[in-house]
Amino acid sequence: MHTSDAIQSAQSLLKGRSLLKISDLSESEIRTVLLQGGRLKRASTEGRLTPILEGKTLALIFEKPSLRTRVTFEVAMTRLGGRSIYLAPADIQLGKRESVEDVSRSLSRWVDGIAARTFAHETVVRLAESGSIPVVNALSDLEHPCQALADLLTIAEHRCGTTEEPDFSGIKLAFVGDGNNVANSLLVISASVGMSMTLARPEGFGPDEGVLQEALSIAAKTGARIQVTNDPQEAVQDADIVYTDVWTSMGQEEEREARLQAFRGWCVTAELMKLAKPDAIIMHCLPAHRGEEIAAEVIDGPQSVVFDQAENRLHAQMGLLSFLL
C-alpha cells in the first residue's frame, strides 16, 4: 500500500479506538503510526505542522507523577492545534471520590479522548469500557504501549535508517532488568514487527505470562525470535540494541531493598556492552538511576540514544493521537 493510502486507511480504521495494550494495534497499524510519527516529526522540525486536531481536547488522568508522559501529551496536543486538561490524583481521586465509570461517562460528554496513567491496568480498561471516547494507556502496571511506539520509532531511525518502510528483521533487542510494563510492551511490539528480543531478568521478576504467550504466538507468524533468560550476558551477546529500566517502579517502593539484592550484578556496564555488537545502541525509558541498572558512562556515552527516545515520545504520540481523535 502506498504510504499516503496507508495513512488515510489508518485515519479511518483507528478513529475512535482505544489503545490499552500494544496488541490492540496490528502490525500494519503499528507501522503506520510510526510512519505518521516520523512525518509529523519532520513537519514539526520544518515548521510545516497543520492544526489537524483543532477543536479537540484530551483529558490527562494521572494517578502517578510524570515528566515525559505529561509534557509530551500536552505538547503533542498543542502542536496539532488541540488542547489538554491535566487532572492530578487529588483532582479526581479516581475510584474513591467517584467511580471510574462515572468519571469516564462524564468526561465523554466534554472531551474527545482520555490519556490515563494508572497503577492498575484494570482502571484503563474500565475507563475505555464505560465511556464513549478513545482511551490511551499512558502507563499501567501491565503495559506502556506509548513508550513502545516511541522506542520503535527510535530503533527505526537509528538501526533501519528510515521511518517510512523500516525493516526490523535481523535486529536483536536485549532487555536487561525487571520484566515490567515496558518489557511487556516491548515483547509484543518486537514480535509484531518481526524483530527478535531476548529478555534477561532474575527468576520471579516477570514478564507477565499472558503477555509473553501473546508475544510468542505473534512471533510464530512474523518470524521474530522471542526468548526469556536469567543470564544477562546471554541476552546481550551480539545484540543491536541493549535496553534497561529501573529495578523498582512507582508503587513498588516497599520492595526496593529486596529488589536491589535480587538485581545485584545486573547493571548494564561498559564491560557487559562489550558482548553486544560494536555499534549497538543503548536505550532506557527514563528516569534512570545511574549506578544501579545502568552505569553513568554507558547511559551518557556515545552509544546512548536515550534522549532521542525521550524526544520520540512526543512524535509517536502525535502520530497516534492524529489517528485516534
PDB file of C-alpha atoms in Angstrom:
ATOM      1  CA  MET A   1       0.000   0.000   0.000  1.00  0.00           C
ATOM      2  CA  HIS A   2       1.255   3.487  -0.877  1.00  0.00           C
ATOM      3  CA  THR A   3       2.248   5.453   2.224  1.00  0.00           C
ATOM      4  CA  SER A   4      -0.395   8.160   1.757  1.00  0.00           C
ATOM      5  CA  ASP A   5      -3.021   5.438   1.296  1.00  0.00           C
ATOM      6  CA  ALA A   6      -1.787   3.717   4.476  1.00  0.00           C
ATOM      7  CA  ILE A   7      -2.216   6.946   6.444  1.00  0.00           C
ATOM      8  CA  GLN A   8      -5.718   7.539   5.050  1.00  0.00           C
ATOM      9  CA  SER A   9      -6.652   3.947   5.871  1.00  0.00           C
ATOM     10  CA  ALA A  10      -5.332   4.300   9.445  1.00  0.00           C
ATOM     11  CA  GLN A  11      -7.248   7.538   9.924  1.00  0.00           C
ATOM     12  CA  SER A  12     -10.397   5.628   9.034  1.00  0.00           C
ATOM     13  CA  LEU A  13      -9.678   2.386  10.920  1.00  0.00           C
ATOM     14  CA  LEU A  14      -8.219   3.875  14.118  1.00  0.00           C
ATOM     15  CA  LYS A  15     -10.507   6.866  14.659  1.00  0.00           C
ATOM     16  CA  GLY A  16     -12.421   6.466  17.906  1.00  0.00           C
ATOM     17  CA  ARG A  17     -10.476   3.404  19.034  1.00  0.00           C
ATOM     18  CA  SER A  18      -8.627   2.965  22.314  1.00  0.00           C
ATOM     19  CA  LEU A  19      -5.046   1.828  22.854  1.00  0.00           C
ATOM     20  CA  LEU A  20      -4.855  -0.123  26.106  1.00  0.00           C
ATOM     21  CA  LYS A  21      -2.106  -2.585  25.165  1.00  0.00           C
ATOM     22  CA  ILE A  22       0.223  -2.769  22.210  1.00  0.00           C
ATOM     23  CA  SER A  23      -1.561  -5.782  20.709  1.00  0.00           C
ATOM     24  CA  ASP A  24      -4.601  -3.542  20.169  1.00  0.00           C
ATOM     25  CA  LEU A  25      -2.685  -2.464  17.050  1.00  0.00           C
ATOM     26  CA  SER A  26      -1.965  -4.787  14.136  1.00  0.00           C
ATOM     27  CA  GLU A  27       1.488  -4.856  12.562  1.00  0.00           C
ATOM     28  CA  SER A  28       0.343  -2.594   9.729  1.00  0.00           C
ATOM     29  CA  GLU A  29      -1.250  -0.163  12.193  1.00  0.00           C
ATOM     30  CA  ILE A  30       1.942  -0.036  14.284  1.00  0.00           C
ATOM     31  CA  ARG A  31       3.953   0.706  11.156  1.00  0.00           C
ATOM     32  CA  THR A  32       1.505   3.406  10.042  1.00  0.00           C
ATOM     33  CA  VAL A  33       1.641   5.118  13.447  1.00  0.00           C
ATOM     34  CA  LEU A  34       5.456   5.125  13.093  1.00  0.00           C
ATOM     35  CA  LEU A  35       5.168   6.465   9.567  1.00  0.00           C
ATOM     36  CA  GLN A  36       2.851   9.252  10.715  1.00  0.00           C
ATOM     37  CA  GLY A  37       5.033   9.987  13.749  1.00  0.00           C
ATOM     38  CA  GLY A  38       8.111  10.308  11.548  1.00  0.00           C
ATOM     39  CA  ARG A  39       6.311  12.583   9.096  1.00  0.00           C
ATOM     40  CA  LEU A  40       4.899  14.810  11.829  1.00  0.00           C
ATOM     41  CA  LYS A  41       8.369  14.980  13.411  1.00  0.00           C
ATOM     42  CA  ARG A  42       9.836  16.280  10.159  1.00  0.00           C
ATOM     43  CA  ALA A  43       6.922  18.670   9.645  1.00  0.00           C
ATOM     44  CA  SER A  44       7.377  19.994  13.180  1.00  0.00           C
ATOM     45  CA  THR A  45      11.112  20.499  12.665  1.00  0.00           C
ATOM     46  CA  GLU A  46      10.483  22.328   9.389  1.00  0.00           C
ATOM     47  CA  GLY A  47       7.589  24.418  10.691  1.00  0.00           C
ATOM     48  CA  ARG A  48       5.042  22.702   8.456  1.00  0.00           C
ATOM     49  CA  LEU A  49       2.635  21.259  11.049  1.00  0.00           C
ATOM     50  CA  THR A  50      -1.037  21.825  10.364  1.00  0.00           C
ATOM     51  CA  PRO A  51      -3.662  22.020  13.174  1.00  0.00           C
ATOM     52  CA  ILE A  52      -5.221  18.624  12.415  1.00  0.00           C
ATOM     53  CA  LEU A  53      -6.621  18.336  15.954  1.00  0.00           C
ATOM     54  CA  GLU A  54      -8.033  21.855  16.118  1.00  0.00           C
ATOM     55  CA  GLY A  55     -11.024  21.938  18.440  1.00  0.00           C
ATOM     56  CA  LYS A  56     -10.076  18.614  20.081  1.00  0.00           C
ATOM     57  CA  THR A  57      -9.464  18.252  23.821  1.00  0.00           C
ATOM     58  CA  LEU A  58      -7.589  15.440  25.583  1.00  0.00           C
ATOM     59  CA  ALA A  59      -8.095  14.785  29.303  1.00  0.00           C
ATOM     60  CA  LEU A  60      -4.977  13.584  31.115  1.00  0.00           C
ATOM     61  CA  ILE A  61      -5.807  11.414  34.137  1.00  0.00           C
ATOM     62  CA  PHE A  62      -2.689  10.772  36.206  1.00  0.00           C
ATOM     63  CA  GLU A  63      -2.540   8.591  39.321  1.00  0.00           C
ATOM     64  CA  LYS A  64       1.287   8.785  39.195  1.00  0.00           C
ATOM     65  CA  PRO A  65       3.612  11.771  38.779  1.00  0.00           C
ATOM     66  CA  SER A  66       5.276  12.182  35.406  1.00  0.00           C
ATOM     67  CA  LEU A  67       7.722  14.285  33.432  1.00  0.00           C
ATOM     68  CA  ARG A  68       7.924  12.791  29.927  1.00  0.00           C
ATOM     69  CA  THR A  69       4.369  11.457  29.685  1.00  0.00           C
ATOM     70  CA  ARG A  70       2.605  14.624  30.792  1.00  0.00           C
ATOM     71  CA  VAL A  71       4.791  17.043  28.840  1.00  0.00           C
ATOM     72  CA  THR A  72       4.762  15.032  25.599  1.00  0.00           C
ATOM     73  CA  PHE A  73       0.985  14.547  25.578  1.00  0.00           C
ATOM     74  CA  GLU A  74       0.375  18.212  26.335  1.00  0.00           C
ATOM     75  CA  VAL A  75       2.862  19.423  23.715  1.00  0.00           C
ATOM     76  CA  ALA A  76       1.522  16.906  21.159  1.00  0.00           C
ATOM     77  CA  MET A  77      -1.998  18.291  21.513  1.00  0.00           C
ATOM     78  CA  THR A  78      -0.779  21.890  21.370  1.00  0.00           C
ATOM     79  CA  ARG A  79       1.360  21.355  18.274  1.00  0.00           C
ATOM     80  CA  LEU A  80      -1.544  19.671  16.479  1.00  0.00           C
ATOM     81  CA  GLY A  81      -3.899  22.544  17.279  1.00  0.00           C
ATOM     82  CA  GLY A  82      -5.781  20.936  20.173  1.00  0.00           C
ATOM     83  CA  ARG A  83      -5.566  21.318  23.922  1.00  0.00           C
ATOM     84  CA  SER A  84      -5.282  19.155  27.020  1.00  0.00           C
ATOM     85  CA  ILE A  85      -6.610  19.254  30.566  1.00  0.00           C
ATOM     86  CA  TYR A  86      -4.393  17.781  33.285  1.00  0.00           C
ATOM     87  CA  LEU A  87      -6.234  16.023  36.100  1.00  0.00           C
ATOM     88  CA  ALA A  88      -3.945  15.216  39.027  1.00  0.00           C
ATOM     89  CA  PRO A  89      -4.688  12.480  41.586  1.00  0.00           C
ATOM     90  CA  ALA A  90      -6.209  15.000  44.013  1.00  0.00           C
ATOM     91  CA  ASP A  91      -8.485  16.445  41.312  1.00  0.00           C
ATOM     92  CA  ILE A  92     -10.424  13.229  40.778  1.00  0.00           C
ATOM     93  CA  GLN A  93      -9.429  10.675  43.426  1.00  0.00           C
ATOM     94  CA  LEU A  94     -10.333   8.058  40.856  1.00  0.00           C
ATOM     95  CA  GLY A  95     -12.390   5.229  42.349  1.00  0.00           C
ATOM     96  CA  LYS A  96     -12.577   6.946  45.746  1.00  0.00           C
ATOM     97  CA  ARG A  97     -14.392  10.249  45.395  1.00  0.00           C
ATOM     98  CA  GLU A  98     -16.114   8.994  42.264  1.00  0.00           C
ATOM     99  CA  SER A  99     -16.260   5.690  40.418  1.00  0.00           C
ATOM    100  CA  VAL A 100     -14.044   5.052  37.395  1.00  0.00           C
ATOM    101  CA  GLU A 101     -17.176   4.508  35.328  1.00  0.00           C
ATOM    102  CA  ASP A 102     -18.795   7.810  36.302  1.00  0.00           C
ATOM    103  CA  VAL A 103     -15.578   9.719  35.595  1.00  0.00           C
ATOM    104  CA  SER A 104     -15.372   8.184  32.125  1.00  0.00           C
ATOM    105  CA  ARG A 105     -19.048   8.795  31.332  1.00  0.00           C
ATOM    106  CA  SER A 106     -18.791  12.415  32.435  1.00  0.00           C
ATOM    107  CA  LEU A 107     -15.594  13.098  30.509  1.00  0.00           C
ATOM    108  CA  SER A 108     -17.157  11.525  27.416  1.00  0.00           C
ATOM    109  CA  ARG A 109     -19.657  14.415  27.369  1.00  0.00           C
ATOM    110  CA  TRP A 110     -16.933  17.085  27.431  1.00  0.00           C
ATOM    111  CA  VAL A 111     -13.689  15.950  25.837  1.00  0.00           C
ATOM    112  CA  ASP A 112     -12.585  13.950  22.791  1.00  0.00           C
ATOM    113  CA  GLY A 113     -10.211  11.482  24.416  1.00  0.00           C
ATOM    114  CA  ILE A 114      -8.518  10.364  27.634  1.00  0.00           C
ATOM    115  CA  ALA A 115      -4.874   9.518  28.270  1.00  0.00           C
ATOM    116  CA  ALA A 116      -4.634   7.712  31.609  1.00  0.00           C
ATOM    117  CA  ARG A 117      -1.526   6.949  33.671  1.00  0.00           C
ATOM    118  CA  THR A 118      -2.661   4.494  36.332  1.00  0.00           C
ATOM    119  CA  PHE A 119      -1.476   1.882  38.769  1.00  0.00           C
ATOM    120  CA  ALA A 120      -3.894  -0.968  37.933  1.00  0.00           C
ATOM    121  CA  HIS A 121      -4.310  -1.896  34.268  1.00  0.00           C
ATOM    122  CA  GLU A 122      -7.943  -2.658  35.079  1.00  0.00           C
ATOM    123  CA  THR A 123      -8.507   1.080  35.561  1.00  0.00           C
ATOM    124  CA  VAL A 124      -7.720   1.958  31.939  1.00  0.00           C
ATOM    125  CA  VAL A 125      -9.867  -0.978  30.808  1.00  0.00           C
ATOM    126  CA  ARG A 126     -12.805   0.298  32.878  1.00  0.00           C
ATOM    127  CA  LEU A 127     -12.327   3.837  31.556  1.00  0.00           C
ATOM    128  CA  ALA A 128     -12.490   2.538  27.986  1.00  0.00           C
ATOM    129  CA  GLU A 129     -15.421   0.186  28.540  1.00  0.00           C
ATOM    130  CA  SER A 130     -17.657   2.698  30.320  1.00  0.00           C
ATOM    131  CA  GLY A 131     -17.072   5.784  28.181  1.00  0.00           C
ATOM    132  CA  SER A 132     -17.685   6.604  24.539  1.00  0.00           C
ATOM    133  CA  ILE A 133     -14.337   8.219  23.653  1.00  0.00           C
ATOM    134  CA  PRO A 134     -10.862   6.808  22.936  1.00  0.00           C
ATOM    135  CA  VAL A 135      -8.717   5.946  25.950  1.00  0.00           C
ATOM    136  CA  VAL A 136      -4.926   5.758  25.652  1.00  0.00           C
ATOM    137  CA  ASN A 137      -2.944   3.793  28.214  1.00  0.00           C
ATOM    138  CA  ALA A 138      -0.245   6.291  29.187  1.00  0.00           C
ATOM    139  CA  LEU A 139       1.232   3.647  31.547  1.00  0.00           C
ATOM    140  CA  SER A 140      -0.308   0.949  33.703  1.00  0.00           C
ATOM    141  CA  ASP A 141       1.179  -1.828  35.792  1.00  0.00           C
ATOM    142  CA  LEU A 142       0.801  -4.212  32.836  1.00  0.00           C
ATOM    143  CA  GLU A 143       1.914  -2.257  29.774  1.00  0.00           C
ATOM    144  CA  HIS A 144       3.331   1.020  28.478  1.00  0.00           C
ATOM    145  CA  PRO A 145       2.309   0.982  24.800  1.00  0.00           C
ATOM    146  CA  CYS A 146       3.164   4.627  24.075  1.00  0.00           C
ATOM    147  CA  GLN A 147       6.723   4.042  25.273  1.00  0.00           C
ATOM    148  CA  ALA A 148       6.995   1.006  22.991  1.00  0.00           C
ATOM    149  CA  LEU A 149       5.842   3.054  19.978  1.00  0.00           C
ATOM    150  CA  ALA A 150       8.421   5.752  20.747  1.00  0.00           C
ATOM    151  CA  ASP A 151      11.088   3.082  21.185  1.00  0.00           C
ATOM    152  CA  LEU A 152      10.275   1.516  17.835  1.00  0.00           C
ATOM    153  CA  LEU A 153      10.381   4.931  16.168  1.00  0.00           C
ATOM    154  CA  THR A 154      13.851   5.426  17.683  1.00  0.00           C
ATOM    155  CA  ILE A 155      15.008   1.985  16.520  1.00  0.00           C
ATOM    156  CA  ALA A 156      13.681   2.694  13.012  1.00  0.00           C
ATOM    157  CA  GLU A 157      15.729   5.893  12.892  1.00  0.00           C
ATOM    158  CA  HIS A 158      18.949   4.501  14.365  1.00  0.00           C
ATOM    159  CA  ARG A 159      19.017   0.898  13.124  1.00  0.00           C
ATOM    160  CA  CYS A 160      16.877   0.933   9.971  1.00  0.00           C
ATOM    161  CA  GLY A 161      17.708   4.421   8.757  1.00  0.00           C
ATOM    162  CA  THR A 162      14.087   5.204   7.895  1.00  0.00           C
ATOM    163  CA  THR A 163      10.627   5.510   9.401  1.00  0.00           C
ATOM    164  CA  GLU A 164       8.930   5.133   6.014  1.00  0.00           C
ATOM    165  CA  GLU A 165       9.350   1.375   5.458  1.00  0.00           C
ATOM    166  CA  PRO A 166      11.700   0.133   8.208  1.00  0.00           C
ATOM    167  CA  ASP A 167      12.889  -3.481   8.082  1.00  0.00           C
ATOM    168  CA  PHE A 168      13.196  -4.806  11.638  1.00  0.00           C
ATOM    169  CA  SER A 169      14.049  -8.378  10.674  1.00  0.00           C
ATOM    170  CA  GLY A 170      17.576  -9.314  11.647  1.00  0.00           C
ATOM    171  CA  ILE A 171      17.653  -6.808  14.513  1.00  0.00           C
ATOM    172  CA  LYS A 172      18.154  -8.147  18.030  1.00  0.00           C
ATOM    173  CA  LEU A 173      16.937  -6.252  21.082  1.00  0.00           C
ATOM    174  CA  ALA A 174      18.259  -7.280  24.505  1.00  0.00           C
ATOM    175  CA  PHE A 175      16.333  -6.068  27.545  1.00  0.00           C
ATOM    176  CA  VAL A 176      18.251  -6.457  30.812  1.00  0.00           C
ATOM    177  CA  GLY A 177      16.449  -5.978  34.122  1.00  0.00           C
ATOM    178  CA  ASP A 178      12.947  -6.112  35.538  1.00  0.00           C
ATOM    179  CA  GLY A 179      10.338  -7.772  33.307  1.00  0.00           C
ATOM    180  CA  ASN A 180       7.994  -4.846  33.900  1.00  0.00           C
ATOM    181  CA  ASN A 181       5.310  -2.986  31.940  1.00  0.00           C
ATOM    182  CA  VAL A 182       7.856  -1.561  29.480  1.00  0.00           C
ATOM    183  CA  ALA A 183       9.364  -5.008  28.879  1.00  0.00           C
ATOM    184  CA  ASN A 184       5.873  -6.456  28.360  1.00  0.00           C
ATOM    185  CA  SER A 185       5.021  -3.935  25.648  1.00  0.00           C
ATOM    186  CA  LEU A 186       8.428  -4.343  24.005  1.00  0.00           C
ATOM    187  CA  LEU A 187       7.955  -8.121  23.780  1.00  0.00           C
ATOM    188  CA  VAL A 188       4.699  -7.724  21.883  1.00  0.00           C
ATOM    189  CA  ILE A 189       5.761  -4.856  19.610  1.00  0.00           C
ATOM    190  CA  SER A 190       9.023  -6.662  18.746  1.00  0.00           C
ATOM    191  CA  ALA A 191       7.144  -9.828  17.858  1.00  0.00           C
ATOM    192  CA  SER A 192       4.607  -7.833  15.823  1.00  0.00           C
ATOM    193  CA  VAL A 193       7.192  -6.249  13.514  1.00  0.00           C
ATOM    194  CA  GLY A 194       9.447  -9.309  13.235  1.00  0.00           C
ATOM    195  CA  MET A 195      12.243  -8.044  15.490  1.00  0.00           C
ATOM    196  CA  SER A 196      13.921 -10.541  17.813  1.00  0.00           C
ATOM    197  CA  MET A 197      14.045  -9.813  21.538  1.00  0.00           C
ATOM    198  CA  THR A 198      15.694 -11.512  24.481  1.00  0.00           C
ATOM    199  CA  LEU A 199      14.567 -10.503  27.953  1.00  0.00           C
ATOM    200  CA  ALA A 200      17.030 -11.213  30.773  1.00  0.00           C
ATOM    201  CA  ARG A 201      15.721 -10.921  34.312  1.00  0.00           C
ATOM    202  CA  PRO A 202      16.222 -12.734  37.620  1.00  0.00           C
ATOM    203  CA  GLU A 203      13.774 -15.578  38.241  1.00  0.00           C
ATOM    204  CA  GLY A 204      10.473 -14.294  39.580  1.00  0.00           C
ATOM    205  CA  PHE A 205      10.666 -10.825  38.037  1.00  0.00           C
ATOM    206  CA  GLY A 206       8.375 -11.146  35.027  1.00  0.00           C
ATOM    207  CA  PRO A 207       7.416 -10.785  32.319  1.00  0.00           C
ATOM    208  CA  ASP A 208       3.653 -11.204  32.599  1.00  0.00           C
ATOM    209  CA  GLU A 209       2.930 -14.772  31.482  1.00  0.00           C
ATOM    210  CA  GLY A 210      -0.122 -13.831  29.442  1.00  0.00           C
ATOM    211  CA  VAL A 211       1.783 -11.112  27.590  1.00  0.00           C
ATOM    212  CA  LEU A 212       4.708 -13.488  26.958  1.00  0.00           C
ATOM    213  CA  GLN A 213       2.430 -16.125  25.447  1.00  0.00           C
ATOM    214  CA  GLU A 214       0.790 -13.452  23.291  1.00  0.00           C
ATOM    215  CA  ALA A 215       4.225 -12.333  22.061  1.00  0.00           C
ATOM    216  CA  LEU A 216       5.293 -15.913  21.318  1.00  0.00           C
ATOM    217  CA  SER A 217       2.082 -16.530  19.374  1.00  0.00           C
ATOM    218  CA  ILE A 218       2.603 -13.398  17.265  1.00  0.00           C
ATOM    219  CA  ALA A 219       6.292 -14.225  16.753  1.00  0.00           C
ATOM    220  CA  ALA A 220       5.389 -17.636  15.339  1.00  0.00           C
ATOM    221  CA  LYS A 221       3.689 -15.786  12.468  1.00  0.00           C
ATOM    222  CA  THR A 222       6.219 -12.987  11.921  1.00  0.00           C
ATOM    223  CA  GLY A 223       9.466 -14.931  12.320  1.00  0.00           C
ATOM    224  CA  ALA A 224      10.684 -12.957  15.333  1.00  0.00           C
ATOM    225  CA  ARG A 225      12.636 -14.845  17.976  1.00  0.00           C
ATOM    226  CA  ILE A 226      11.350 -14.141  21.476  1.00  0.00           C
ATOM    227  CA  GLN A 227      13.328 -15.503  24.430  1.00  0.00           C
ATOM    228  CA  VAL A 228      13.441 -15.096  28.211  1.00  0.00           C
ATOM    229  CA  THR A 229      16.558 -15.919  30.206  1.00  0.00           C
ATOM    230  CA  ASN A 230      18.117 -15.315  33.618  1.00  0.00           C
ATOM    231  CA  ASP A 231      21.535 -14.657  32.070  1.00  0.00           C
ATOM    232  CA  PRO A 232      22.230 -11.025  31.061  1.00  0.00           C
ATOM    233  CA  GLN A 233      25.404 -11.979  29.188  1.00  0.00           C
ATOM    234  CA  GLU A 234      23.473 -14.449  27.024  1.00  0.00           C
ATOM    235  CA  ALA A 235      20.889 -11.769  26.249  1.00  0.00           C
ATOM    236  CA  VAL A 236      23.399  -9.076  25.290  1.00  0.00           C
ATOM    237  CA  GLN A 237      25.576 -11.329  23.095  1.00  0.00           C
ATOM    238  CA  ASP A 238      25.612  -9.843  19.555  1.00  0.00           C
ATOM    239  CA  ALA A 239      22.685  -7.535  20.345  1.00  0.00           C
ATOM    240  CA  ASP A 240      21.971  -4.499  18.165  1.00  0.00           C
ATOM    241  CA  ILE A 241      20.136  -2.753  20.987  1.00  0.00           C
ATOM    242  CA  VAL A 242      20.628  -3.025  24.745  1.00  0.00           C
ATOM    243  CA  TYR A 243      17.732  -1.690  26.803  1.00  0.00           C
ATOM    244  CA  THR A 244      17.230  -1.394  30.543  1.00  0.00           C
ATOM    245  CA  ASP A 245      14.868   0.262  33.001  1.00  0.00           C
ATOM    246  CA  VAL A 246      14.712   0.976  36.727  1.00  0.00           C
ATOM    247  CA  TRP A 247      14.563  -2.046  39.011  1.00  0.00           C
ATOM    248  CA  THR A 248      11.934  -0.512  41.286  1.00  0.00           C
ATOM    249  CA  SER A 249       8.959   1.180  39.653  1.00  0.00           C
ATOM    250  CA  MET A 250       6.491   3.600  41.245  1.00  0.00           C
ATOM    251  CA  GLY A 251       4.235   1.688  43.603  1.00  0.00           C
ATOM    252  CA  GLN A 252       6.980  -0.829  44.469  1.00  0.00           C
ATOM    253  CA  GLU A 253       8.916   1.344  46.904  1.00  0.00           C
ATOM    254  CA  GLU A 254       8.459  -1.093  49.783  1.00  0.00           C
ATOM    255  CA  GLU A 255      10.245  -3.735  47.667  1.00  0.00           C
ATOM    256  CA  ARG A 256      13.267  -1.562  46.939  1.00  0.00           C
ATOM    257  CA  GLU A 257      15.791  -3.209  49.250  1.00  0.00           C
ATOM    258  CA  ALA A 258      14.742  -6.726  48.235  1.00  0.00           C
ATOM    259  CA  ARG A 259      14.972  -5.751  44.581  1.00  0.00           C
ATOM    260  CA  LEU A 260      18.427  -4.228  44.992  1.00  0.00           C
ATOM    261  CA  GLN A 261      19.546  -7.569  46.400  1.00  0.00           C
ATOM    262  CA  ALA A 262      17.847  -9.610  43.661  1.00  0.00           C
ATOM    263  CA  PHE A 263      19.353  -7.466  40.880  1.00  0.00           C
ATOM    264  CA  ARG A 264      22.855  -7.265  42.312  1.00  0.00           C
ATOM    265  CA  GLY A 265      25.266  -7.752  39.391  1.00  0.00           C
ATOM    266  CA  TRP A 266      22.649  -6.864  36.754  1.00  0.00           C
ATOM    267  CA  CYS A 267      23.889  -3.346  35.980  1.00  0.00           C
ATOM    268  CA  VAL A 268      24.443  -2.591  32.291  1.00  0.00           C
ATOM    269  CA  THR A 269      28.126  -1.700  32.336  1.00  0.00           C
ATOM    270  CA  ALA A 270      30.735  -0.948  29.700  1.00  0.00           C
ATOM    271  CA  GLU A 271      32.063  -4.465  30.312  1.00  0.00           C
ATOM    272  CA  LEU A 272      28.665  -6.036  29.583  1.00  0.00           C
ATOM    273  CA  MET A 273      28.307  -3.868  26.466  1.00  0.00           C
ATOM    274  CA  LYS A 274      31.466  -5.445  25.004  1.00  0.00           C
ATOM    275  CA  LEU A 275      29.345  -8.546  24.312  1.00  0.00           C
ATOM    276  CA  ALA A 276      26.940  -6.599  22.110  1.00  0.00           C
ATOM    277  CA  LYS A 277      27.714  -5.537  18.563  1.00  0.00           C
ATOM    278  CA  PRO A 278      30.319  -2.760  18.372  1.00  0.00           C
ATOM    279  CA  ASP A 279      27.738  -0.309  17.036  1.00  0.00           C
ATOM    280  CA  ALA A 280      24.952  -1.360  19.415  1.00  0.00           C
ATOM    281  CA  ILE A 281      22.758   1.414  20.767  1.00  0.00           C
ATOM    282  CA  ILE A 282      21.794   1.915  24.407  1.00  0.00           C
ATOM    283  CA  MET A 283      18.173   2.578  25.372  1.00  0.00           C
ATOM    284  CA  HIS A 284      16.463   3.491  28.660  1.00  0.00           C
ATOM    285  CA  CYS A 285      12.956   4.891  29.039  1.00  0.00           C
ATOM    286  CA  LEU A 286      13.926   7.156  31.995  1.00  0.00           C
ATOM    287  CA  PRO A 287      14.034   8.156  34.764  1.00  0.00           C
ATOM    288  CA  ALA A 288      17.390   6.411  35.288  1.00  0.00           C
ATOM    289  CA  HIS A 289      19.260   5.517  38.447  1.00  0.00           C
ATOM    290  CA  ARG A 290      22.875   5.791  37.348  1.00  0.00           C
ATOM    291  CA  GLY A 291      24.994   3.213  39.105  1.00  0.00           C
ATOM    292  CA  GLU A 292      22.053   0.854  39.680  1.00  0.00           C
ATOM    293  CA  GLU A 293      20.532  -0.554  36.479  1.00  0.00           C
ATOM    294  CA  ILE A 294      22.976   1.275  34.209  1.00  0.00           C
ATOM    295  CA  ALA A 295      26.457   2.756  34.583  1.00  0.00           C
ATOM    296  CA  ALA A 296      26.767   6.512  34.085  1.00  0.00           C
ATOM    297  CA  GLU A 297      29.482   6.047  31.445  1.00  0.00           C
ATOM    298  CA  VAL A 298      27.085   3.873  29.420  1.00  0.00           C
ATOM    299  CA  ILE A 299      23.933   5.988  29.531  1.00  0.00           C
ATOM    300  CA  ASP A 300      25.930   9.180  28.978  1.00  0.00           C
ATOM    301  CA  GLY A 301      28.233   7.619  26.386  1.00  0.00           C
ATOM    302  CA  PRO A 302      28.304   7.873  22.579  1.00  0.00           C
ATOM    303  CA  GLN A 303      26.170   4.746  22.016  1.00  0.00           C
ATOM    304  CA  SER A 304      23.261   6.098  24.061  1.00  0.00           C
ATOM    305  CA  VAL A 305      20.114   7.226  22.233  1.00  0.00           C
ATOM    306  CA  VAL A 306      18.195   7.735  25.455  1.00  0.00           C
ATOM    307  CA  PHE A 307      17.260  11.365  24.841  1.00  0.00           C
ATOM    308  CA  ASP A 308      16.278  10.634  21.241  1.00  0.00           C
ATOM    309  CA  GLN A 309      13.912   8.090  22.802  1.00  0.00           C
ATOM    310  CA  ALA A 310      12.555  10.719  25.170  1.00  0.00           C
ATOM    311  CA  GLU A 311      12.002  13.146  22.283  1.00  0.00           C
ATOM    312  CA  ASN A 312      10.239  10.486  20.254  1.00  0.00           C
ATOM    313  CA  ARG A 313       7.570  10.073  22.922  1.00  0.00           C
ATOM    314  CA  LEU A 314       6.272  13.387  21.568  1.00  0.00           C
ATOM    315  CA  HIS A 315       6.361  12.403  17.908  1.00  0.00           C
ATOM    316  CA  ALA A 316       4.984   8.875  18.313  1.00  0.00           C
ATOM    317  CA  GLN A 317       2.108  10.221  20.395  1.00  0.00           C
ATOM    318  CA  MET A 318       1.397  12.944  17.820  1.00  0.00           C
ATOM    319  CA  GLY A 319       1.125  10.191  15.232  1.00  0.00           C
ATOM    320  CA  LEU A 320      -1.151   8.122  17.454  1.00  0.00           C
ATOM    321  CA  LEU A 321      -3.421  10.968  18.539  1.00  0.00           C
ATOM    322  CA  SER A 322      -3.775  12.208  14.954  1.00  0.00           C
ATOM    323  CA  PHE A 323      -5.468   8.888  14.156  1.00  0.00           C
ATOM    324  CA  LEU A 324      -7.459   8.152  17.328  1.00  0.00           C
ATOM    325  CA  LEU A 325      -9.008  11.593  17.796  1.00  0.00           C
TER     326      LEU A 325
END
